């Protein structure tokens, strides 16, 4: 069924309507600068339960809570200097911080953890809704659990449209990749839990320490010693196989309708073969990130069964891009 009628333009009337839905403990699809979120009242257990139910997400995987500013967030956390420094540098924006929580954040939001993931988003539509509310919004990416994150309102309507009343349209997401997550529970030892648009180098510069990365991926069944790192995440329906950066495959024209080849940049030898795609004309990392999930979802909808994707160079934003690509490819191993 077509659920495109659930997509609402971000007019004042529709913002008010969505704020009203949220006050009534409903969940709403909303744009952020990273990916679209599935938002609900973070302080209300029934609304949080709806988020998990709509996504089909296991309760062991905690949610990010979105605030309008640092002051609003500090009411619900135990803050520290690193939080303030990073907030000053990157908020509003695509950085999520994990910090000890106060009792006001329901345990359901954090999967029982004593810490909460917090973020102040930048997208004007999300901010306009927050401004109308006197509570923060819990919002995971608005995709069915395990699938690729949505970067357009239409993606949300297509996958979750039958289960929600509205998706606010904020246009295509600027970054196209989920926020960077940094663990600041121990501010002396900050750890990147998920690579994203704010790079390790940018974090190092503000904190003046070498921020380490969480290495390895959590066991999918343990209650979240390192949550958010479930292996089989971000998987399209098609099988994804990675090509080392710079490597090309010779496509067999006979398999054009089932096998897609995706390169970082437009191949110089480009033929007009219908199964060759590229994420950026010039191989620019921001553009690759911006287009990645959109292209994967388009190829899935076109019915390709196998997608070969070239890895990005492993520097800067390339780390986040490759992290998502490896998770998409991990589906093969999980089966
Ligand atoms: O860009 C984003 O972060 C988007 C937009 C909507 O804000 N949200 C997003 O949420 O990607 P989600 O739920 O798809 O991914 C958040 C990750 C989860 O995998 C979760 O396990 C992790 O953050 N996380 C949440 N709370 C945590 C906590 N207390 N400790 C460690 N990790 C946590
Ligand atoms: Mg997600």
Short mmCIF file of C-alpha atoms and ligand atoms in Angstrom, two decimals:
data_model
loop_
_atom_site.label_atom_id
_atom_site.label_comp_id
_atom_site.label_asym_id
_atom_site.label_seq_id
_atom_site.Cartn_x
_atom_site.Cartn_y
_atom_site.Cartn_z
CA UNK A 1 0.00 0.00 0.00
CA UNK A 2 1.10 3.56 -0.67
CA UNK A 3 1.55 5.57 2.50
CA UNK A 4 2.79 8.76 0.90
CA UNK A 5 -0.23 10.63 2.30
CA UNK A 6 1.37 10.27 5.74
CA UNK A 7 4.20 12.55 4.62
CA UNK A 8 3.42 16.06 5.87
CA UNK A 9 5.01 19.25 4.64
CA UNK A 10 6.61 21.18 7.47
CA UNK A 11 4.00 23.96 7.62
CA UNK A 12 3.13 25.69 10.90
CA UNK A 13 -0.18 23.80 10.99
CA UNK A 14 1.52 20.44 10.48
CA UNK A 15 4.20 21.19 13.08
CA UNK A 16 1.42 21.99 15.55
CA UNK A 17 -0.39 18.79 14.56
CA UNK A 18 2.70 16.65 15.11
CA UNK A 19 3.44 18.34 18.44
CA UNK A 20 -0.11 17.46 19.46
CA UNK A 21 0.39 13.82 18.42
CA UNK A 22 3.60 13.71 20.48
CA UNK A 23 1.81 15.21 23.51
CA UNK A 24 -0.71 12.40 23.12
CA UNK A 25 2.13 9.83 23.35
CA UNK A 26 2.06 9.00 19.65
CA UNK A 27 5.23 8.55 17.60
CA UNK A 28 6.08 10.68 14.56
CA UNK A 29 8.68 10.38 11.80
CA UNK A 30 10.90 13.47 11.89
CA UNK A 31 13.88 14.76 9.91
CA UNK A 32 17.26 15.35 11.51
CA UNK A 33 20.45 16.49 9.80
CA UNK A 34 21.78 12.91 9.98
CA UNK A 35 18.91 10.54 9.18
CA UNK A 36 15.14 10.54 9.83
CA UNK A 37 14.12 9.67 13.39
CA UNK A 38 11.07 7.98 14.88
CA UNK A 39 10.28 10.35 17.73
CA UNK A 40 8.24 10.01 20.91
CA UNK A 41 8.11 11.56 24.38
CA UNK A 42 11.32 10.38 26.06
CA UNK A 43 9.87 10.86 29.54
CA UNK A 44 6.78 8.77 28.92
CA UNK A 45 7.12 4.99 29.03
CA UNK A 46 4.07 4.29 26.88
CA UNK A 47 5.34 6.46 24.06
CA UNK A 48 8.81 4.90 24.32
CA UNK A 49 7.25 1.44 24.14
CA UNK A 50 5.51 2.47 20.92
CA UNK A 51 8.85 3.42 19.39
CA UNK A 52 10.26 -0.05 20.06
CA UNK A 53 7.08 -1.71 18.80
CA UNK A 54 6.86 0.29 15.57
CA UNK A 55 10.50 -0.39 14.73
CA UNK A 56 10.40 -4.01 15.85
CA UNK A 57 13.45 -3.18 17.91
CA UNK A 58 14.59 -5.38 20.80
CA UNK A 59 14.26 -3.71 24.20
CA UNK A 60 17.96 -4.30 24.91
CA UNK A 61 18.93 -1.62 22.38
CA UNK A 62 18.67 1.83 24.04
CA UNK A 63 17.46 5.07 22.43
CA UNK A 64 19.05 8.49 21.93
CA UNK A 65 17.26 11.36 23.67
CA UNK A 66 17.08 14.64 21.73
CA UNK A 67 17.00 18.01 23.52
CA UNK A 68 16.66 21.59 22.33
CA UNK A 69 19.90 22.66 24.02
CA UNK A 70 22.53 21.68 26.58
CA UNK A 71 20.63 23.33 29.45
CA UNK A 72 17.58 21.21 28.75
CA UNK A 73 19.76 18.08 28.65
CA UNK A 74 21.68 18.83 31.84
CA UNK A 75 18.52 18.51 33.93
CA UNK A 76 18.48 14.79 33.11
CA UNK A 77 22.18 13.84 33.26
CA UNK A 78 25.30 14.02 35.38
CA UNK A 79 27.32 16.45 33.37
CA UNK A 80 31.07 17.03 33.15
CA UNK A 81 33.53 19.42 31.48
CA UNK A 82 33.98 17.24 28.41
CA UNK A 83 30.23 17.30 27.78
CA UNK A 84 30.27 21.11 27.94
CA UNK A 85 33.31 21.43 25.67
CA UNK A 86 31.91 19.08 23.06
CA UNK A 87 28.46 20.69 23.24
CA UNK A 88 30.03 24.11 22.65
CA UNK A 89 31.96 22.76 19.66
CA UNK A 90 29.41 20.50 17.96
CA UNK A 91 25.86 21.22 19.17
CA UNK A 92 23.44 21.59 17.64
CA UNK A 93 24.80 18.89 15.36
CA UNK A 94 25.58 15.23 14.63
CA UNK A 95 27.26 14.24 17.90
CA UNK A 96 25.70 11.99 20.55
CA UNK A 97 27.22 11.71 24.02
CA UNK A 98 26.72 8.83 26.46
CA UNK A 99 26.66 10.07 30.06
CA UNK A 100 25.28 8.95 33.44
CA UNK A 101 21.54 9.57 33.61
CA UNK A 102 19.21 10.95 36.26
CA UNK A 103 16.12 9.05 37.44
CA UNK A 104 13.88 11.26 35.26
CA UNK A 105 14.91 9.26 32.17
CA UNK A 106 12.82 6.06 32.14
CA UNK A 107 14.83 2.82 32.30
CA UNK A 108 13.04 1.67 29.17
CA UNK A 109 14.81 4.39 27.16
CA UNK A 110 18.26 3.21 28.22
CA UNK A 111 17.53 -0.54 28.23
CA UNK A 112 18.12 -0.49 31.95
CA UNK A 113 21.55 1.11 31.68
CA UNK A 114 22.52 3.82 34.17
CA UNK A 115 23.71 5.93 31.22
CA UNK A 116 21.80 7.79 28.53
CA UNK A 117 22.74 8.85 24.99
CA UNK A 118 21.95 12.53 24.40
CA UNK A 119 22.01 14.80 21.39
CA UNK A 120 20.94 18.30 20.35
CA UNK A 121 19.96 18.07 16.68
CA UNK A 122 20.44 20.81 14.15
CA UNK A 123 17.61 20.27 11.70
CA UNK A 124 15.25 23.28 11.79
CA UNK A 125 12.12 21.12 11.53
CA UNK A 126 13.14 18.91 14.46
CA UNK A 127 14.10 22.01 16.45
CA UNK A 128 10.78 23.67 15.66
CA UNK A 129 8.89 20.68 17.06
CA UNK A 130 11.10 20.49 20.20
CA UNK A 131 10.38 24.16 20.80
CA UNK A 132 6.68 23.43 20.99
CA UNK A 133 7.14 20.70 23.60
CA UNK A 134 8.11 20.70 27.25
CA UNK A 135 9.73 17.27 27.05
CA UNK A 136 12.70 15.79 25.12
CA UNK A 137 12.22 13.32 22.25
CA UNK A 138 13.59 9.81 22.15
CA UNK A 139 14.30 8.97 18.53
CA UNK A 140 16.04 6.03 16.93
CA UNK A 141 16.52 6.05 13.18
CA UNK A 142 13.10 5.60 11.57
CA UNK A 143 13.78 2.28 9.85
CA UNK A 144 12.47 -1.19 10.65
CA UNK A 145 15.01 -2.80 13.00
CA UNK A 146 18.11 -3.94 11.12
CA UNK A 147 17.34 -2.12 7.88
CA UNK A 148 19.16 0.84 6.33
CA UNK A 149 18.45 4.24 7.93
CA UNK A 150 16.08 6.58 6.07
CA UNK A 151 17.42 9.80 4.60
CA UNK A 152 14.15 10.99 3.05
CA UNK A 153 10.58 11.23 4.33
CA UNK A 154 9.50 8.84 1.57
CA UNK A 155 11.79 6.11 2.95
CA UNK A 156 9.98 6.31 6.30
CA UNK A 157 6.54 6.26 4.69
CA UNK A 158 7.56 3.30 2.53
CA UNK A 159 8.78 1.12 5.41
CA UNK A 160 6.84 2.27 8.50
CA UNK A 161 3.92 4.14 6.92
CA UNK A 162 1.32 1.57 7.94
CA UNK A 163 2.32 1.82 11.60
CA UNK A 164 2.56 5.56 12.18
CA UNK A 165 0.28 8.53 11.65
CA UNK A 166 2.72 11.06 10.24
CA UNK A 167 6.17 11.79 8.86
CA UNK A 168 7.27 15.40 8.76
CA UNK A 169 9.11 16.19 5.55
CA UNK A 170 12.36 18.06 6.02
CA UNK A 171 13.87 17.19 2.66
CA UNK A 172 16.87 14.88 2.16
CA UNK A 173 19.15 14.70 5.21
CA UNK A 174 22.37 16.72 4.91
CA UNK A 175 24.79 14.18 6.33
CA UNK A 176 23.01 10.94 5.42
CA UNK A 177 24.83 8.96 8.15
CA UNK A 178 23.85 8.57 11.81
CA UNK A 179 25.51 10.77 14.43
CA UNK A 180 28.90 10.02 15.93
CA UNK A 181 28.48 8.47 19.41
CA UNK A 182 31.08 9.16 22.09
CA UNK A 183 31.07 7.46 25.48
CA UNK A 184 31.84 10.06 28.18
CA UNK A 185 30.86 8.02 31.20
CA UNK A 186 34.48 8.27 32.23
CA UNK A 187 35.58 11.65 30.85
CA UNK A 188 39.23 10.65 31.36
CA UNK A 189 38.78 7.86 28.82
CA UNK A 190 36.45 8.99 26.04
CA UNK A 191 35.58 6.23 23.58
CA UNK A 192 33.94 6.48 20.16
CA UNK A 193 31.12 3.93 20.08
CA UNK A 194 29.96 4.75 16.56
CA UNK A 195 31.82 6.67 13.88
CA UNK A 196 29.85 9.40 12.18
CA UNK A 197 29.96 12.89 10.72
CA UNK A 198 32.03 14.31 13.62
CA UNK A 199 35.40 12.63 13.08
CA UNK A 200 37.87 11.23 15.62
CA UNK A 201 40.33 13.98 14.68
CA UNK A 202 37.75 16.70 15.44
CA UNK A 203 36.99 15.12 18.83
CA UNK A 204 40.68 14.73 19.69
CA UNK A 205 41.25 18.39 18.96
CA UNK A 206 38.57 19.58 21.40
CA UNK A 207 39.24 17.07 24.18
CA UNK A 208 43.03 17.18 23.79
CA UNK A 209 43.25 13.42 24.23
CA UNK A 210 43.45 10.59 21.77
CA UNK A 211 39.87 9.37 21.66
CA UNK A 212 39.93 5.63 21.19
CA UNK A 213 37.44 3.67 19.16
CA UNK A 214 35.41 0.85 20.51
CA UNK A 215 36.99 -2.03 18.69
CA UNK A 216 35.01 -5.00 17.69
CA UNK A 217 31.33 -5.47 17.60
CA UNK A 218 29.04 -6.49 20.41
CA UNK A 219 27.67 -9.96 20.74
CA UNK A 220 24.14 -9.50 19.44
CA UNK A 221 22.54 -11.16 22.45
CA UNK A 222 24.35 -9.56 25.39
CA UNK A 223 22.51 -6.76 27.12
CA UNK A 224 24.48 -3.88 25.80
CA UNK A 225 27.89 -3.63 27.36
CA UNK A 226 28.60 -1.90 24.07
CA UNK A 227 25.15 -1.19 22.72
CA UNK A 228 24.38 0.21 19.36
CA UNK A 229 26.86 -2.06 17.78
CA UNK A 230 24.69 -4.96 16.79
CA UNK A 231 26.47 -6.50 13.83
CA UNK A 232 23.61 -7.05 11.49
CA UNK A 233 22.54 -3.47 11.26
CA UNK A 234 21.89 -1.26 8.30
CA UNK A 235 21.30 -4.25 6.02
CA UNK A 236 19.39 -3.94 2.80
CA UNK A 237 17.44 -6.90 1.45
CA UNK A 238 20.03 -7.41 -1.28
CA UNK A 239 23.32 -9.08 -0.41
CA UNK A 240 26.14 -6.61 -0.04
CA UNK A 241 29.73 -7.47 -0.90
CA UNK A 242 32.51 -4.96 -0.37
CA UNK A 243 35.22 -4.13 -2.87
CA UNK A 244 38.51 -2.75 -1.52
CA UNK A 245 38.89 0.97 -2.20
CA UNK A 246 40.12 1.53 -5.73
CA UNK A 247 39.22 -1.94 -6.96
CA UNK A 248 36.83 -2.48 -9.85
CA UNK A 249 34.89 -5.47 -11.08
CA UNK A 250 34.07 -6.30 -14.61
CA UNK A 251 30.34 -6.59 -14.72
CA UNK A 252 28.75 -9.20 -16.79
CA UNK A 253 26.12 -7.51 -18.90
CA UNK A 254 23.94 -10.61 -18.67
CA UNK A 255 23.50 -10.09 -14.94
CA UNK A 256 22.62 -6.42 -15.25
CA UNK A 257 19.25 -6.70 -13.59
CA UNK A 258 20.36 -8.68 -10.53
CA UNK A 259 23.87 -7.43 -9.76
CA UNK A 260 24.64 -3.76 -9.10
CA UNK A 261 28.11 -2.24 -8.86
CA UNK A 262 28.54 0.88 -6.75
CA UNK A 263 31.72 2.95 -6.86
CA UNK A 264 32.83 5.95 -4.82
CA UNK A 265 33.15 8.10 -7.89
CA UNK A 266 32.15 8.09 -11.50
CA UNK A 267 34.41 5.54 -13.21
CA UNK A 268 36.55 7.03 -15.96
CA UNK A 269 35.85 3.97 -18.07
CA UNK A 270 32.16 4.45 -17.51
CA UNK A 271 30.01 2.72 -20.04
CA UNK A 272 26.28 3.20 -20.14
CA UNK A 273 25.69 -0.13 -18.44
CA UNK A 274 22.51 0.12 -16.34
CA UNK A 275 23.92 -1.62 -13.28
CA UNK A 276 26.90 0.67 -12.62
CA UNK A 277 26.38 3.42 -10.05
CA UNK A 278 28.52 5.95 -8.22
CA UNK A 279 28.03 7.91 -5.02
CA UNK A 280 29.82 11.07 -6.05
CA UNK A 281 31.05 12.54 -9.33
CA UNK A 282 34.42 13.28 -7.75
CA UNK A 283 34.67 10.80 -4.86
CA UNK A 284 34.11 13.47 -2.22
CA UNK A 285 33.40 11.85 1.20
CA UNK A 286 30.57 14.17 2.30
CA UNK A 287 28.78 13.48 -0.94
CA UNK A 288 29.35 9.72 -0.66
CA UNK A 289 27.86 9.74 2.86
CA UNK A 290 24.95 11.94 1.79
CA UNK A 291 24.00 9.58 -1.07
CA UNK A 292 24.86 6.16 0.36
CA UNK A 293 21.66 5.06 2.14
CA UNK A 294 19.48 6.65 -0.51
CA UNK A 295 21.16 4.69 -3.28
CA UNK A 296 21.11 1.41 -1.34
CA UNK A 297 17.37 1.77 -0.76
CA UNK A 298 16.77 2.63 -4.40
CA UNK A 299 18.72 -0.43 -5.57
CA UNK A 300 16.77 -2.59 -3.12
CA UNK A 301 13.50 -1.26 -4.48
CA UNK A 302 14.67 -1.89 -8.03
CA UNK A 303 15.09 -5.53 -7.10
CA UNK A 304 18.86 -6.00 -7.33
CA UNK A 305 19.79 -9.14 -5.44
CA UNK A 306 23.49 -8.51 -5.05
CA UNK A 307 25.22 -5.17 -4.58
CA UNK A 308 28.99 -4.80 -4.83
CA UNK A 309 30.08 -1.59 -3.13
CA UNK A 310 33.53 -0.08 -3.15
CA UNK A 311 34.80 0.82 0.34
CA UNK A 312 35.75 4.45 0.99
CA UNK A 313 39.25 5.52 1.85
CA UNK A 314 39.71 4.84 5.60
CA UNK A 315 40.32 8.48 6.62
CA UNK A 316 38.03 11.05 8.28
CA UNK A 317 34.41 10.51 7.35
CA UNK A 318 35.53 7.42 5.42
CA UNK A 319 35.71 5.55 8.75
CA UNK A 320 31.99 6.10 9.34
CA UNK A 321 31.11 5.18 5.76
CA UNK A 322 33.13 1.95 5.93
CA UNK A 323 31.62 1.08 9.30
CA UNK A 324 28.11 1.23 7.79
CA UNK A 325 29.23 -0.70 4.71
CA UNK A 326 30.71 -3.51 6.82
CA UNK A 327 27.50 -3.78 8.80
CA UNK A 328 25.46 -3.93 5.61
CA UNK A 329 27.75 -6.69 4.35
CA UNK A 330 27.63 -8.56 7.67
CA UNK A 331 24.18 -9.78 6.77
CA UNK A 332 25.82 -12.47 4.68
CA UNK A 333 27.62 -13.89 7.70
CA UNK A 334 24.55 -13.63 9.88
CA UNK A 335 22.46 -15.79 7.60
O1 LIG B 1 21.89 10.35 13.97
C1 LIG B 1 21.37 9.69 14.86
O2 LIG B 1 21.96 9.40 15.90
C2 LIG B 1 19.92 9.24 14.63
C3 LIG B 1 19.02 10.47 14.65
C4 LIG B 1 17.56 10.12 14.52
O3 LIG B 1 19.26 11.21 15.81
N1 LIG B 1 19.52 8.29 15.63
C5 LIG B 1 20.02 7.03 15.66
O4 LIG B 1 19.44 6.27 16.66
O5 LIG B 1 20.85 6.62 14.90
P1 LIG B 1 19.57 4.68 16.69
O6 LIG B 1 18.72 4.28 17.83
O7 LIG B 1 19.23 4.13 15.38
O8 LIG B 1 21.05 4.46 17.07
C6 LIG B 1 21.53 4.90 18.32
C7 LIG B 1 22.52 3.97 18.88
C8 LIG B 1 21.88 2.64 19.17
O9 LIG B 1 22.46 1.66 18.40
C9 LIG B 1 22.08 2.45 20.65
O10 LIG B 1 22.45 1.15 20.98
C10 LIG B 1 23.14 3.46 21.03
O11 LIG B 1 22.96 4.50 20.12
N2 LIG B 1 22.88 3.92 22.38
C11 LIG B 1 21.76 4.49 22.83
N3 LIG B 1 21.82 4.68 24.16
C12 LIG B 1 23.02 4.25 24.56
C13 LIG B 1 23.69 4.17 25.81
N4 LIG B 1 23.13 4.57 26.94
N5 LIG B 1 24.94 3.67 25.84
C14 LIG B 1 25.53 3.27 24.70
N6 LIG B 1 24.95 3.29 23.48
C15 LIG B 1 23.70 3.78 23.41
MG1 LIG B 2 19.45 2.96 13.81
#
